[in-house]
Amino acid sequence: MRRAVAAILIGVGLMLALGARADVRPWTVVASESSIAMRVGSPLGQRSGRFERWSSDIRFDPAAPERSQVAIDVDAGSLHMDDSALTRMAIGSAFLDAGQFPRIRFQLRTLAPLGAQRFQAQADITIKGVTRPVSFPVTLRTDGRTAQMTGGFSLDRAAFGIGTRGPWNGLIGRQVRVDVVLATRPAS
């Protein structure tokens, strides 16, 4: 019995030691090759926008992507729609309310391998103080010196209290598509 317990303890110790060897280290976003974009339906067709400012805390090991740790804080007021009047409305109090809720937060929970550079991401999104889970496929390409993640998901804007009052609620589509491209490299 003692030998069995000792063997189990040694096995657990080895697994912990091997798991700790993964080189999860800070990576930085290459802004010129990255984007966070959105689109939503309207009476005038699809409308699109792009967030211009965000910060990130990315911990990544190219040999073990499933150990990634990613947090992205998006400046809600940095959204630029394809029309300046729409930009003012989108960041105003009826929609994102960037004055009261200046930050949109993305927090990766898990990254499960699907094979051939494909993963299933589980994350929490916080908008206007409301946090909801999202699950979406991503493609991750890395050569060890750089990594690029592409993926996207749809959000129900009403679940975050976005545009739920007034005449716009019935005119603007409830599903908002968010597409993300993050090009990264090891932090210096």
JSON list of N, CA, C and O in Angstrom, two decimals, residues 64-110:
[
{"chain": "A", "resi": 64, "resn": "ALA", "atom": "N", "xyz": [2.62, 25.01, -26.22]},
{"chain": "A", "resi": 64, "resn": "ALA", "atom": "CA", "xyz": [1.44, 24.60, -25.43]},
{"chain": "A", "resi": 64, "resn": "ALA", "atom": "C", "xyz": [0.39, 25.73, -25.45]},
{"chain": "A", "resi": 64, "resn": "ALA", "atom": "O", "xyz": [0.12, 26.36, -24.43]},
{"chain": "A", "resi": 65, "resn": "PRO", "atom": "N", "xyz": [-0.21, 26.00, -26.62]},
{"chain": "A", "resi": 65, "resn": "PRO", "atom": "CA", "xyz": [-1.17, 27.10, -26.74]},
{"chain": "A", "resi": 65, "resn": "PRO", "atom": "C", "xyz": [-2.36, 26.98, -25.77]},
{"chain": "A", "resi": 65, "resn": "PRO", "atom": "O", "xyz": [-2.91, 27.99, -25.34]},
{"chain": "A", "resi": 66, "resn": "GLU", "atom": "N", "xyz": [-2.73, 25.75, -25.40]},
{"chain": "A", "resi": 66, "resn": "GLU", "atom": "CA", "xyz": [-3.88, 25.58, -24.50]},
{"chain": "A", "resi": 66, "resn": "GLU", "atom": "C", "xyz": [-3.61, 26.16, -23.11]},
{"chain": "A", "resi": 66, "resn": "GLU", "atom": "O", "xyz": [-4.54, 26.34, -22.33]},
{"chain": "A", "resi": 67, "resn": "ARG", "atom": "N", "xyz": [-2.38, 26.50, -22.82]},
{"chain": "A", "resi": 67, "resn": "ARG", "atom": "CA", "xyz": [-2.05, 27.13, -21.54]},
{"chain": "A", "resi": 67, "resn": "ARG", "atom": "C", "xyz": [-2.09, 28.66, -21.62]},
{"chain": "A", "resi": 67, "resn": "ARG", "atom": "O", "xyz": [-1.74, 29.34, -20.67]},
{"chain": "A", "resi": 68, "resn": "SER", "atom": "N", "xyz": [-2.52, 29.19, -22.74]},
{"chain": "A", "resi": 68, "resn": "SER", "atom": "CA", "xyz": [-2.55, 30.64, -22.95]},
{"chain": "A", "resi": 68, "resn": "SER", "atom": "C", "xyz": [-3.42, 31.33, -21.92]},
{"chain": "A", "resi": 68, "resn": "SER", "atom": "O", "xyz": [-4.44, 30.81, -21.47]},
{"chain": "A", "resi": 69, "resn": "GLN", "atom": "N", "xyz": [-2.99, 32.53, -21.58]},
{"chain": "A", "resi": 69, "resn": "GLN", "atom": "CA", "xyz": [-3.75, 33.42, -20.70]},
{"chain": "A", "resi": 69, "resn": "GLN", "atom": "C", "xyz": [-3.88, 34.75, -21.44]},
{"chain": "A", "resi": 69, "resn": "GLN", "atom": "O", "xyz": [-2.87, 35.36, -21.79]},
{"chain": "A", "resi": 70, "resn": "VAL", "atom": "N", "xyz": [-5.11, 35.16, -21.71]},
{"chain": "A", "resi": 70, "resn": "VAL", "atom": "CA", "xyz": [-5.33, 36.37, -22.50]},
{"chain": "A", "resi": 70, "resn": "VAL", "atom": "C", "xyz": [-6.40, 37.23, -21.83]},
{"chain": "A", "resi": 70, "resn": "VAL", "atom": "O", "xyz": [-7.48, 36.76, -21.50]},
{"chain": "A", "resi": 71, "resn": "ALA", "atom": "N", "xyz": [-6.06, 38.50, -21.66]},
{"chain": "A", "resi": 71, "resn": "ALA", "atom": "CA", "xyz": [-7.01, 39.51, -21.20]},
{"chain": "A", "resi": 71, "resn": "ALA", "atom": "C", "xyz": [-6.84, 40.72, -22.11]},
{"chain": "A", "resi": 71, "resn": "ALA", "atom": "O", "xyz": [-5.72, 41.17, -22.34]},
{"chain": "A", "resi": 72, "resn": "ILE", "atom": "N", "xyz": [-7.94, 41.20, -22.65]},
{"chain": "A", "resi": 72, "resn": "ILE", "atom": "CA", "xyz": [-7.91, 42.38, -23.53]},
{"chain": "A", "resi": 72, "resn": "ILE", "atom": "C", "xyz": [-8.91, 43.39, -22.99]},
{"chain": "A", "resi": 72, "resn": "ILE", "atom": "O", "xyz": [-10.06, 43.05, -22.74]},
{"chain": "A", "resi": 73, "resn": "ASP", "atom": "N", "xyz": [-8.43, 44.62, -22.81]},
{"chain": "A", "resi": 73, "resn": "ASP", "atom": "CA", "xyz": [-9.29, 45.73, -22.40]},
{"chain": "A", "resi": 73, "resn": "ASP", "atom": "C", "xyz": [-9.42, 46.68, -23.58]},
{"chain": "A", "resi": 73, "resn": "ASP", "atom": "O", "xyz": [-8.42, 47.24, -24.04]},
{"chain": "A", "resi": 74, "resn": "VAL", "atom": "N", "xyz": [-10.65, 46.82, -24.05]},
{"chain": "A", "resi": 74, "resn": "VAL", "atom": "CA", "xyz": [-10.94, 47.65, -25.21]},
{"chain": "A", "resi": 74, "resn": "VAL", "atom": "C", "xyz": [-11.51, 48.98, -24.74]},
{"chain": "A", "resi": 74, "resn": "VAL", "atom": "O", "xyz": [-12.41, 49.02, -23.89]},
{"chain": "A", "resi": 75, "resn": "ASP", "atom": "N", "xyz": [-11.01, 50.07, -25.29]},
{"chain": "A", "resi": 75, "resn": "ASP", "atom": "CA", "xyz": [-11.53, 51.40, -25.02]},
{"chain": "A", "resi": 75, "resn": "ASP", "atom": "C", "xyz": [-12.84, 51.54, -25.80]},
{"chain": "A", "resi": 75, "resn": "ASP", "atom": "O", "xyz": [-12.83, 51.65, -27.03]},
{"chain": "A", "resi": 76, "resn": "ALA", "atom": "N", "xyz": [-13.98, 51.50, -25.10]},
{"chain": "A", "resi": 76, "resn": "ALA", "atom": "CA", "xyz": [-15.30, 51.54, -25.76]},
{"chain": "A", "resi": 76, "resn": "ALA", "atom": "C", "xyz": [-15.47, 52.81, -26.60]},
{"chain": "A", "resi": 76, "resn": "ALA", "atom": "O", "xyz": [-16.10, 52.78, -27.66]},
{"chain": "A", "resi": 77, "resn": "GLY", "atom": "N", "xyz": [-14.89, 53.91, -26.16]},
{"chain": "A", "resi": 77, "resn": "GLY", "atom": "CA", "xyz": [-14.99, 55.17, -26.90]},
{"chain": "A", "resi": 77, "resn": "GLY", "atom": "C", "xyz": [-14.15, 55.23, -28.16]},
{"chain": "A", "resi": 77, "resn": "GLY", "atom": "O", "xyz": [-14.25, 56.18, -28.93]},
{"chain": "A", "resi": 78, "resn": "SER", "atom": "N", "xyz": [-13.33, 54.20, -28.40]},
{"chain": "A", "resi": 78, "resn": "SER", "atom": "CA", "xyz": [-12.48, 54.18, -29.59]},
{"chain": "A", "resi": 78, "resn": "SER", "atom": "C", "xyz": [-13.17, 53.53, -30.79]},
{"chain": "A", "resi": 78, "resn": "SER", "atom": "O", "xyz": [-12.55, 53.38, -31.85]},
{"chain": "A", "resi": 79, "resn": "LEU", "atom": "N", "xyz": [-14.44, 53.16, -30.65]},
{"chain": "A", "resi": 79, "resn": "LEU", "atom": "CA", "xyz": [-15.17, 52.56, -31.77]},
{"chain": "A", "resi": 79, "resn": "LEU", "atom": "C", "xyz": [-15.40, 53.61, -32.85]},
{"chain": "A", "resi": 79, "resn": "LEU", "atom": "O", "xyz": [-15.91, 54.70, -32.57]},
{"chain": "A", "resi": 80, "resn": "HIS", "atom": "N", "xyz": [-15.01, 53.28, -34.06]},
{"chain": "A", "resi": 80, "resn": "HIS", "atom": "CA", "xyz": [-15.27, 54.14, -35.22]},
{"chain": "A", "resi": 80, "resn": "HIS", "atom": "C", "xyz": [-16.13, 53.34, -36.19]},
{"chain": "A", "resi": 80, "resn": "HIS", "atom": "O", "xyz": [-15.69, 52.33, -36.73]},
{"chain": "A", "resi": 81, "resn": "MET", "atom": "N", "xyz": [-17.36, 53.81, -36.39]},
{"chain": "A", "resi": 81, "resn": "MET", "atom": "CA", "xyz": [-18.28, 53.17, -37.33]},
{"chain": "A", "resi": 81, "resn": "MET", "atom": "C", "xyz": [-18.00, 53.68, -38.74]},
{"chain": "A", "resi": 81, "resn": "MET", "atom": "O", "xyz": [-17.26, 54.63, -38.94]},
{"chain": "A", "resi": 82, "resn": "ASP", "atom": "N", "xyz": [-18.66, 53.07, -39.71]},
{"chain": "A", "resi": 82, "resn": "ASP", "atom": "CA", "xyz": [-18.46, 53.47, -41.10]},
{"chain": "A", "resi": 82, "resn": "ASP", "atom": "C", "xyz": [-19.14, 54.80, -41.44]},
{"chain": "A", "resi": 82, "resn": "ASP", "atom": "O", "xyz": [-19.10, 55.25, -42.57]},
{"chain": "A", "resi": 83, "resn": "ASP", "atom": "N", "xyz": [-19.74, 55.44, -40.45]},
{"chain": "A", "resi": 83, "resn": "ASP", "atom": "CA", "xyz": [-20.37, 56.75, -40.62]},
{"chain": "A", "resi": 83, "resn": "ASP", "atom": "C", "xyz": [-20.18, 57.51, -39.29]},
{"chain": "A", "resi": 83, "resn": "ASP", "atom": "O", "xyz": [-20.45, 56.95, -38.23]},
{"chain": "A", "resi": 84, "resn": "SER", "atom": "N", "xyz": [-19.75, 58.77, -39.36]},
{"chain": "A", "resi": 84, "resn": "SER", "atom": "CA", "xyz": [-19.44, 59.51, -38.13]},
{"chain": "A", "resi": 84, "resn": "SER", "atom": "C", "xyz": [-20.67, 59.71, -37.24]},
{"chain": "A", "resi": 84, "resn": "SER", "atom": "O", "xyz": [-20.56, 59.70, -36.02]},
{"chain": "A", "resi": 85, "resn": "ALA", "atom": "N", "xyz": [-21.86, 59.89, -37.83]},
{"chain": "A", "resi": 85, "resn": "ALA", "atom": "CA", "xyz": [-23.07, 60.02, -37.01]},
{"chain": "A", "resi": 85, "resn": "ALA", "atom": "C", "xyz": [-23.36, 58.72, -36.27]},
{"chain": "A", "resi": 85, "resn": "ALA", "atom": "O", "xyz": [-23.78, 58.74, -35.11]},
{"chain": "A", "resi": 86, "resn": "LEU", "atom": "N", "xyz": [-23.11, 57.61, -36.91]},
{"chain": "A", "resi": 86, "resn": "LEU", "atom": "CA", "xyz": [-23.30, 56.31, -36.26]},
{"chain": "A", "resi": 86, "resn": "LEU", "atom": "C", "xyz": [-22.27, 56.10, -35.15]},
{"chain": "A", "resi": 86, "resn": "LEU", "atom": "O", "xyz": [-22.57, 55.48, -34.14]},
{"chain": "A", "resi": 87, "resn": "THR", "atom": "N", "xyz": [-21.07, 56.62, -35.34]},
{"chain": "A", "resi": 87, "resn": "THR", "atom": "CA", "xyz": [-20.04, 56.51, -34.29]},
{"chain": "A", "resi": 87, "resn": "THR", "atom": "C", "xyz": [-20.52, 57.19, -33.03]},
{"chain": "A", "resi": 87, "resn": "THR", "atom": "O", "xyz": [-20.45, 56.62, -31.93]},
{"chain": "A", "resi": 88, "resn": "ARG", "atom": "N", "xyz": [-21.00, 58.43, -33.15]},
{"chain": "A", "resi": 88, "resn": "ARG", "atom": "CA", "xyz": [-21.48, 59.17, -31.98]},
{"chain": "A", "resi": 88, "resn": "ARG", "atom": "C", "xyz": [-22.61, 58.41, -31.29]},
{"chain": "A", "resi": 88, "resn": "ARG", "atom": "O", "xyz": [-22.67, 58.33, -30.06]},
{"chain": "A", "resi": 89, "resn": "MET", "atom": "N", "xyz": [-23.53, 57.85, -32.07]},
{"chain": "A", "resi": 89, "resn": "MET", "atom": "CA", "xyz": [-24.65, 57.10, -31.50]},
{"chain": "A", "resi": 89, "resn": "MET", "atom": "C", "xyz": [-24.16, 55.81, -30.82]},
{"chain": "A", "resi": 89, "resn": "MET", "atom": "O", "xyz": [-24.59, 55.49, -29.72]},
{"chain": "A", "resi": 90, "resn": "ALA", "atom": "N", "xyz": [-23.24, 55.09, -31.47]},
{"chain": "A", "resi": 90, "resn": "ALA", "atom": "CA", "xyz": [-22.77, 53.80, -30.96]},
{"chain": "A", "resi": 90, "resn": "ALA", "atom": "C", "xyz": [-22.04, 53.93, -29.62]},
{"chain": "A", "resi": 90, "resn": "ALA", "atom": "O", "xyz": [-22.18, 53.07, -28.76]},
{"chain": "A", "resi": 91, "resn": "ILE", "atom": "N", "xyz": [-21.27, 55.01, -29.44]},
{"chain": "A", "resi": 91, "resn": "ILE", "atom": "CA", "xyz": [-20.54, 55.17, -28.18]},
{"chain": "A", "resi": 91, "resn": "ILE", "atom": "C", "xyz": [-21.34, 55.99, -27.16]},
{"chain": "A", "resi": 91, "resn": "ILE", "atom": "O", "xyz": [-20.92, 56.11, -26.02]},
{"chain": "A", "resi": 92, "resn": "GLY", "atom": "N", "xyz": [-22.51, 56.49, -27.58]},
{"chain": "A", "resi": 92, "resn": "GLY", "atom": "CA", "xyz": [-23.35, 57.30, -26.69]},
{"chain": "A", "resi": 92, "resn": "GLY", "atom": "C", "xyz": [-24.11, 56.48, -25.67]},
{"chain": "A", "resi": 92, "resn": "GLY", "atom": "O", "xyz": [-24.05, 55.24, -25.63]},
{"chain": "A", "resi": 93, "resn": "SER", "atom": "N", "xyz": [-24.90, 57.18, -24.85]},
{"chain": "A", "resi": 93, "resn": "SER", "atom": "CA", "xyz": [-25.57, 56.55, -23.71]},
{"chain": "A", "resi": 93, "resn": "SER", "atom": "C", "xyz": [-26.60, 55.49, -24.09]},
{"chain": "A", "resi": 93, "resn": "SER", "atom": "O", "xyz": [-26.86, 54.58, -23.32]},
{"chain": "A", "resi": 94, "resn": "ALA", "atom": "N", "xyz": [-27.18, 55.56, -25.27]},
{"chain": "A", "resi": 94, "resn": "ALA", "atom": "CA", "xyz": [-28.19, 54.57, -25.67]},
{"chain": "A", "resi": 94, "resn": "ALA", "atom": "C", "xyz": [-27.57, 53.23, -26.07]},
{"chain": "A", "resi": 94, "resn": "ALA", "atom": "O", "xyz": [-28.26, 52.21, -26.06]},
{"chain": "A", "resi": 95, "resn": "PHE", "atom": "N", "xyz": [-26.29, 53.24, -26.40]},
{"chain": "A", "resi": 95, "resn": "PHE", "atom": "CA", "xyz": [-25.66, 52.00, -26.85]},
{"chain": "A", "resi": 95, "resn": "PHE", "atom": "C", "xyz": [-24.51, 51.60, -25.92]},
{"chain": "A", "resi": 95, "resn": "PHE", "atom": "O", "xyz": [-24.76, 51.08, -24.85]},
{"chain": "A", "resi": 96, "resn": "LEU", "atom": "N", "xyz": [-23.26, 51.85, -26.27]},
{"chain": "A", "resi": 96, "resn": "LEU", "atom": "CA", "xyz": [-22.15, 51.42, -25.43]},
{"chain": "A", "resi": 96, "resn": "LEU", "atom": "C", "xyz": [-21.98, 52.27, -24.17]},
{"chain": "A", "resi": 96, "resn": "LEU", "atom": "O", "xyz": [-21.40, 51.80, -23.19]},
{"chain": "A", "resi": 97, "resn": "ASP", "atom": "N", "xyz": [-22.47, 53.48, -24.19]},
{"chain": "A", "resi": 97, "resn": "ASP", "atom": "CA", "xyz": [-22.36, 54.40, -23.04]},
{"chain": "A", "resi": 97, "resn": "ASP", "atom": "C", "xyz": [-20.90, 54.46, -22.56]},
{"chain": "A", "resi": 97, "resn": "ASP", "atom": "O", "xyz": [-20.59, 54.23, -21.39]},
{"chain": "A", "resi": 98, "resn": "ALA", "atom": "N", "xyz": [-20.02, 54.82, -23.50]},
{"chain": "A", "resi": 98, "resn": "ALA", "atom": "CA", "xyz": [-18.58, 54.85, -23.22]},
{"chain": "A", "resi": 98, "resn": "ALA", "atom": "C", "xyz": [-18.22, 55.83, -22.11]},
{"chain": "A", "resi": 98, "resn": "ALA", "atom": "O", "xyz": [-17.21, 55.63, -21.43]},
{"chain": "A", "resi": 99, "resn": "GLY", "atom": "N", "xyz": [-19.03, 56.86, -21.89]},
{"chain": "A", "resi": 99, "resn": "GLY", "atom": "CA", "xyz": [-18.75, 57.79, -20.81]},
{"chain": "A", "resi": 99, "resn": "GLY", "atom": "C", "xyz": [-18.86, 57.13, -19.44]},
{"chain": "A", "resi": 99, "resn": "GLY", "atom": "O", "xyz": [-18.03, 57.35, -18.56]},
{"chain": "A", "resi": 100, "resn": "GLN", "atom": "N", "xyz": [-19.88, 56.31, -19.26]},
{"chain": "A", "resi": 100, "resn": "GLN", "atom": "CA", "xyz": [-20.07, 55.63, -17.98]},
{"chain": "A", "resi": 100, "resn": "GLN", "atom": "C", "xyz": [-19.37, 54.28, -17.91]},
{"chain": "A", "resi": 100, "resn": "GLN", "atom": "O", "xyz": [-18.95, 53.84, -16.84]},
{"chain": "A", "resi": 101, "resn": "PHE", "atom": "N", "xyz": [-19.23, 53.61, -19.05]},
{"chain": "A", "resi": 101, "resn": "PHE", "atom": "CA", "xyz": [-18.61, 52.28, -19.11]},
{"chain": "A", "resi": 101, "resn": "PHE", "atom": "C", "xyz": [-17.48, 52.32, -20.15]},
{"chain": "A", "resi": 101, "resn": "PHE", "atom": "O", "xyz": [-17.65, 51.84, -21.28]},
{"chain": "A", "resi": 102, "resn": "PRO", "atom": "N", "xyz": [-16.34, 52.90, -19.79]},
{"chain": "A", "resi": 102, "resn": "PRO", "atom": "CA", "xyz": [-15.28, 53.13, -20.79]},
{"chain": "A", "resi": 102, "resn": "PRO", "atom": "C", "xyz": [-14.54, 51.88, -21.26]},
{"chain": "A", "resi": 102, "resn": "PRO", "atom": "O", "xyz": [-13.82, 51.94, -22.25]},
{"chain": "A", "resi": 103, "resn": "ARG", "atom": "N", "xyz": [-14.74, 50.75, -20.59]},
{"chain": "A", "resi": 103, "resn": "ARG", "atom": "CA", "xyz": [-13.94, 49.57, -20.91]},
{"chain": "A", "resi": 103, "resn": "ARG", "atom": "C", "xyz": [-14.82, 48.38, -21.26]},
{"chain": "A", "resi": 103, "resn": "ARG", "atom": "O", "xyz": [-15.79, 48.08, -20.59]},
{"chain": "A", "resi": 104, "resn": "ILE", "atom": "N", "xyz": [-14.42, 47.68, -22.30]},
{"chain": "A", "resi": 104, "resn": "ILE", "atom": "CA", "xyz": [-14.98, 46.38, -22.66]},
{"chain": "A", "resi": 104, "resn": "ILE", "atom": "C", "xyz": [-13.86, 45.38, -22.37]},
{"chain": "A", "resi": 104, "resn": "ILE", "atom": "O", "xyz": [-12.72, 45.57, -22.79]},
{"chain": "A", "resi": 105, "resn": "ARG", "atom": "N", "xyz": [-14.20, 44.32, -21.68]},
{"chain": "A", "resi": 105, "resn": "ARG", "atom": "CA", "xyz": [-13.15, 43.36, -21.25]},
{"chain": "A", "resi": 105, "resn": "ARG", "atom": "C", "xyz": [-13.40, 41.99, -21.85]},
{"chain": "A", "resi": 105, "resn": "ARG", "atom": "O", "xyz": [-14.52, 41.48, -21.84]},
{"chain": "A", "resi": 106, "resn": "PHE", "atom": "N", "xyz": [-12.33, 41.40, -22.37]},
{"chain": "A", "resi": 106, "resn": "PHE", "atom": "CA", "xyz": [-12.32, 40.03, -22.88]},
{"chain": "A", "resi": 106, "resn": "PHE", "atom": "C", "xyz": [-11.36, 39.26, -22.00]},
{"chain": "A", "resi": 106, "resn": "PHE", "atom": "O", "xyz": [-10.19, 39.64, -21.85]},
{"chain": "A", "resi": 107, "resn": "GLN", "atom": "N", "xyz": [-11.82, 38.15, -21.42]},
{"chain": "A", "resi": 107, "resn": "GLN", "atom": "CA", "xyz": [-10.97, 37.32, -20.56]},
{"chain": "A", "resi": 107, "resn": "GLN", "atom": "C", "xyz": [-11.08, 35.87, -21.02]},
{"chain": "A", "resi": 107, "resn": "GLN", "atom": "O", "xyz": [-12.13, 35.25, -20.89]},
{"chain": "A", "resi": 108, "resn": "LEU", "atom": "N", "xyz": [-9.99, 35.35, -21.59]},
{"chain": "A", "resi": 108, "resn": "LEU", "atom": "CA", "xyz": [-9.97, 33.95, -22.04]},
{"chain": "A", "resi": 108, "resn": "LEU", "atom": "C", "xyz": [-10.03, 33.03, -20.83]},
{"chain": "A", "resi": 108, "resn": "LEU", "atom": "O", "xyz": [-9.31, 33.23, -19.86]},
{"chain": "A", "resi": 109, "resn": "ARG", "atom": "N", "xyz": [-10.89, 32.02, -20.90]},
{"chain": "A", "resi": 109, "resn": "ARG", "atom": "CA", "xyz": [-10.98, 31.02, -19.83]},
{"chain": "A", "resi": 109, "resn": "ARG", "atom": "C", "xyz": [-10.27, 29.73, -20.23]},
{"chain": "A", "resi": 109, "resn": "ARG", "atom": "O", "xyz": [-9.50, 29.19, -19.46]},
{"chain": "A", "resi": 110, "resn": "THR", "atom": "N", "xyz": [-10.54, 29.23, -21.43]},
{"chain": "A", "resi": 110, "resn": "THR", "atom": "CA", "xyz": [-9.89, 28.01, -21.91]},
{"chain": "A", "resi": 110, "resn": "THR", "atom": "C", "xyz": [-9.66, 28.09, -23.41]},
{"chain": "A", "resi": 110, "resn": "THR", "atom": "O", "xyz": [-10.36, 28.81, -24.12]}
]
